[in-house]
């Protein structure tokens, strides 16, 4: 089939590997033409070795995690012409490749377990520190589907969520 597609000698189909990071580190680009990814683990692995990620923007998980400036270059929904152009740009423009590579490496650093743990600890600490405030506001229970709710508690929770999202 490779011969028929005229890619023989230019594309390697390597099959299964027990050492994905080692295989990825010998590559130049990760092309992910997926329509769906639950969590694109291979994209994160590729970023950990500085590989730029090329994919389609209509793959939601890729768009949320790896779109530019996070080390990915995602093109419009299912546009083969745009994908070919993106591949050409990244393959021929060293500065573009380096930018995507470095952005990907930086993005991986923001998801290191130590940093995620610190964020969880901070969130738990904030919840604990404001326990008294929560308790006072929630003494009037919020009833799901009820016509009467505690507006103070709802406003407080909305404010806390907005604070967390903006930080």
mmCIF file of C-alpha atoms in Angstrom:
data_model
loop_
_atom_site.group_PDB
_atom_site.id
_atom_site.type_symbol
_atom_site.label_atom_id
_atom_site.label_comp_id
_atom_site.label_asym_id
_atom_site.label_seq_id
_atom_site.Cartn_x
_atom_site.Cartn_y
_atom_site.Cartn_z
ATOM 1 C CA UNK A 1 0.000 0.000 0.000
ATOM 2 C CA UNK A 2 2.909 2.376 0.743
ATOM 3 C CA UNK A 3 4.208 1.858 -2.781
ATOM 4 C CA UNK A 4 0.748 2.521 -4.216
ATOM 5 C CA UNK A 5 0.494 5.780 -2.232
ATOM 6 C CA UNK A 6 4.032 6.723 -3.300
ATOM 7 C CA UNK A 7 5.213 7.167 0.268
ATOM 8 C CA UNK A 8 7.518 4.143 0.367
ATOM 9 C CA UNK A 9 10.838 5.210 1.882
ATOM 10 C CA UNK A 10 9.402 8.538 3.095
ATOM 11 C CA UNK A 11 6.936 7.347 5.751
ATOM 12 C CA UNK A 12 7.675 4.677 8.312
ATOM 13 C CA UNK A 13 4.940 2.591 9.902
ATOM 14 C CA UNK A 14 6.706 1.453 13.039
ATOM 15 C CA UNK A 15 3.939 -0.473 14.783
ATOM 16 C CA UNK A 16 3.760 -1.039 18.546
ATOM 17 C CA UNK A 17 6.535 0.105 20.861
ATOM 18 C CA UNK A 18 7.244 -0.393 24.533
ATOM 19 C CA UNK A 19 9.312 2.830 24.555
ATOM 20 C CA UNK A 20 7.065 5.602 23.185
ATOM 21 C CA UNK A 21 9.140 8.490 24.568
ATOM 22 C CA UNK A 22 12.266 7.103 22.903
ATOM 23 C CA UNK A 23 10.409 6.742 19.591
ATOM 24 C CA UNK A 24 8.914 10.215 19.840
ATOM 25 C CA UNK A 25 12.302 11.761 20.557
ATOM 26 C CA UNK A 26 13.523 10.584 17.143
ATOM 27 C CA UNK A 27 10.663 12.399 15.392
ATOM 28 C CA UNK A 28 10.275 16.003 14.239
ATOM 29 C CA UNK A 29 6.490 16.530 14.351
ATOM 30 C CA UNK A 30 3.483 14.738 15.817
ATOM 31 C CA UNK A 31 0.622 14.671 13.320
ATOM 32 C CA UNK A 32 -2.715 13.884 14.995
ATOM 33 C CA UNK A 33 -5.517 13.903 12.418
ATOM 34 C CA UNK A 34 -7.950 12.546 15.027
ATOM 35 C CA UNK A 35 -11.631 13.430 14.949
ATOM 36 C CA UNK A 36 -11.922 12.509 18.636
ATOM 37 C CA UNK A 37 -9.546 12.096 21.549
ATOM 38 C CA UNK A 38 -10.738 11.478 25.088
ATOM 39 C CA UNK A 39 -7.466 12.703 26.506
ATOM 40 C CA UNK A 40 -4.684 12.959 23.939
ATOM 41 C CA UNK A 41 -1.958 11.365 26.054
ATOM 42 C CA UNK A 42 0.406 10.905 23.117
ATOM 43 C CA UNK A 43 0.280 14.665 22.472
ATOM 44 C CA UNK A 44 1.437 15.363 26.022
ATOM 45 C CA UNK A 45 4.173 12.768 25.644
ATOM 46 C CA UNK A 46 5.235 14.404 22.382
ATOM 47 C CA UNK A 47 5.395 17.801 24.047
ATOM 48 C CA UNK A 48 7.615 16.392 26.790
ATOM 49 C CA UNK A 49 10.308 15.801 24.156
ATOM 50 C CA UNK A 50 9.674 19.096 22.333
ATOM 51 C CA UNK A 51 7.636 17.855 19.391
ATOM 52 C CA UNK A 52 5.249 20.351 17.806
ATOM 53 C CA UNK A 53 1.729 18.960 17.437
ATOM 54 C CA UNK A 54 -0.275 19.338 14.253
ATOM 55 C CA UNK A 55 -3.947 18.442 14.243
ATOM 56 C CA UNK A 56 -7.454 19.595 13.478
ATOM 57 C CA UNK A 57 -9.202 22.201 15.595
ATOM 58 C CA UNK A 58 -12.499 20.272 15.531
ATOM 59 C CA UNK A 59 -10.935 17.626 17.792
ATOM 60 C CA UNK A 60 -12.048 19.206 21.064
ATOM 61 C CA UNK A 61 -9.421 17.661 23.340
ATOM 62 C CA UNK A 62 -6.612 18.830 21.074
ATOM 63 C CA UNK A 63 -8.127 22.297 20.802
ATOM 64 C CA UNK A 64 -8.488 22.647 24.572
ATOM 65 C CA UNK A 65 -5.019 21.415 25.454
ATOM 66 C CA UNK A 66 -2.619 21.923 22.614
ATOM 67 C CA UNK A 67 -3.625 24.815 20.386
ATOM 68 C CA UNK A 68 -1.155 27.631 19.805
ATOM 69 C CA UNK A 69 0.554 28.971 21.939
ATOM 70 C CA UNK A 70 0.669 25.642 23.804
ATOM 71 C CA UNK A 71 2.954 23.917 21.325
ATOM 72 C CA UNK A 72 0.345 22.937 18.804
ATOM 73 C CA UNK A 73 -0.710 24.177 15.432
ATOM 74 C CA UNK A 74 -4.315 23.242 14.780
ATOM 75 C CA UNK A 75 -5.946 23.911 11.460
ATOM 76 C CA UNK A 76 -9.578 24.445 10.562
ATOM 77 C CA UNK A 77 -12.008 21.587 10.587
ATOM 78 C CA UNK A 78 -10.938 18.825 8.216
ATOM 79 C CA UNK A 79 -9.126 21.105 5.761
ATOM 80 C CA UNK A 80 -6.511 18.919 4.076
ATOM 81 C CA UNK A 81 -5.060 21.899 2.228
ATOM 82 C CA UNK A 82 -4.515 23.794 5.474
ATOM 83 C CA UNK A 83 -2.968 20.720 7.098
ATOM 84 C CA UNK A 84 -0.518 20.321 4.220
ATOM 85 C CA UNK A 85 0.339 24.029 4.486
ATOM 86 C CA UNK A 86 0.869 23.751 8.257
ATOM 87 C CA UNK A 87 3.085 20.698 7.810
ATOM 88 C CA UNK A 88 5.129 22.531 5.191
ATOM 89 C CA UNK A 89 5.500 25.634 7.390
ATOM 90 C CA UNK A 90 6.600 23.726 10.464
ATOM 91 C CA UNK A 91 8.944 21.490 8.455
ATOM 92 C CA UNK A 92 10.615 24.337 6.552
ATOM 93 C CA UNK A 93 10.550 27.268 8.988
ATOM 94 C CA UNK A 94 13.041 26.558 11.747
ATOM 95 C CA UNK A 95 11.862 29.518 13.827
ATOM 96 C CA UNK A 96 8.240 28.267 13.731
ATOM 97 C CA UNK A 97 9.344 24.741 14.690
ATOM 98 C CA UNK A 98 11.454 26.078 17.581
ATOM 99 C CA UNK A 99 8.621 28.293 18.827
ATOM 100 C CA UNK A 100 6.104 25.424 18.862
ATOM 101 C CA UNK A 101 8.690 23.101 20.419
ATOM 102 C CA UNK A 102 9.569 25.531 23.215
ATOM 103 C CA UNK A 103 5.914 26.424 23.853
ATOM 104 C CA UNK A 104 5.126 22.722 24.156
ATOM 105 C CA UNK A 105 7.969 22.164 26.625
ATOM 106 C CA UNK A 106 6.761 25.159 28.666
ATOM 107 C CA UNK A 107 3.192 23.847 28.566
ATOM 108 C CA UNK A 108 4.320 20.477 29.919
ATOM 109 C CA UNK A 109 6.041 22.217 32.832
ATOM 110 C CA UNK A 110 2.704 23.774 33.824
ATOM 111 C CA UNK A 111 1.224 20.266 34.165
ATOM 112 C CA UNK A 112 3.984 18.753 36.297
ATOM 113 C CA UNK A 113 2.592 16.712 39.202
ATOM 114 C CA UNK A 114 4.311 18.929 41.777
ATOM 115 C CA UNK A 115 2.622 22.062 40.409
ATOM 116 C CA UNK A 116 -0.778 20.364 40.146
ATOM 117 C CA UNK A 117 -0.404 19.138 43.744
ATOM 118 C CA UNK A 118 0.413 22.695 44.878
ATOM 119 C CA UNK A 119 -2.725 23.969 43.135
ATOM 120 C CA UNK A 120 -4.843 21.312 44.873
ATOM 121 C CA UNK A 121 -3.256 22.116 48.241
ATOM 122 C CA UNK A 122 -3.972 25.818 47.731
ATOM 123 C CA UNK A 123 -7.572 25.107 46.738
ATOM 124 C CA UNK A 124 -8.109 22.838 49.776
ATOM 125 C CA UNK A 125 -6.454 25.413 52.056
ATOM 126 C CA UNK A 126 -8.744 28.165 50.739
ATOM 127 C CA UNK A 127 -11.786 25.956 51.281
ATOM 128 C CA UNK A 128 -10.647 25.079 54.798
ATOM 129 C CA UNK A 129 -9.769 28.682 55.672
ATOM 130 C CA UNK A 130 -13.177 29.864 54.584
ATOM 131 C CA UNK A 131 -14.980 26.998 56.311
ATOM 132 C CA UNK A 132 -16.692 29.292 58.810
ATOM 133 C CA UNK A 133 -17.855 31.611 56.062
ATOM 134 C CA UNK A 134 -19.157 28.669 54.027
ATOM 135 C CA UNK A 135 -20.895 27.198 57.030
ATOM 136 C CA UNK A 136 -22.700 30.439 57.834
ATOM 137 C CA UNK A 137 -23.852 30.906 54.267
ATOM 138 C CA UNK A 138 -24.918 27.321 53.787
ATOM 139 C CA UNK A 139 -26.934 27.083 57.004
ATOM 140 C CA UNK A 140 -29.824 28.070 54.784
ATOM 141 C CA UNK A 141 -29.621 25.047 52.457
ATOM 142 C CA UNK A 142 -29.783 25.447 48.704
ATOM 143 C CA UNK A 143 -32.501 23.148 47.478
ATOM 144 C CA UNK A 144 -32.069 21.801 44.003
ATOM 145 C CA UNK A 145 -35.076 22.651 41.890
ATOM 146 C CA UNK A 146 -36.670 24.660 44.691
ATOM 147 C CA UNK A 147 -38.192 28.017 43.943
ATOM 148 C CA UNK A 148 -36.530 29.607 46.985
ATOM 149 C CA UNK A 149 -32.752 29.506 47.145
ATOM 150 C CA UNK A 150 -30.205 31.236 49.318
ATOM 151 C CA UNK A 151 -28.983 34.075 47.069
ATOM 152 C CA UNK A 152 -26.114 34.949 49.454
ATOM 153 C CA UNK A 153 -24.655 31.432 49.162
ATOM 154 C CA UNK A 154 -25.083 31.377 45.396
ATOM 155 C CA UNK A 155 -23.395 34.779 45.016
ATOM 156 C CA UNK A 156 -20.577 33.708 47.331
ATOM 157 C CA UNK A 157 -19.946 30.478 45.413
ATOM 158 C CA UNK A 158 -20.125 32.299 42.069
ATOM 159 C CA UNK A 159 -17.571 34.818 43.383
ATOM 160 C CA UNK A 160 -15.229 32.036 44.595
ATOM 161 C CA UNK A 161 -15.439 30.218 41.256
ATOM 162 C CA UNK A 162 -14.713 33.436 39.361
ATOM 163 C CA UNK A 163 -11.736 34.117 41.651
ATOM 164 C CA UNK A 164 -10.361 30.626 41.043
ATOM 165 C CA UNK A 165 -10.851 30.790 37.262
ATOM 166 C CA UNK A 166 -9.180 34.196 36.974
ATOM 167 C CA UNK A 167 -6.154 33.197 39.075
#
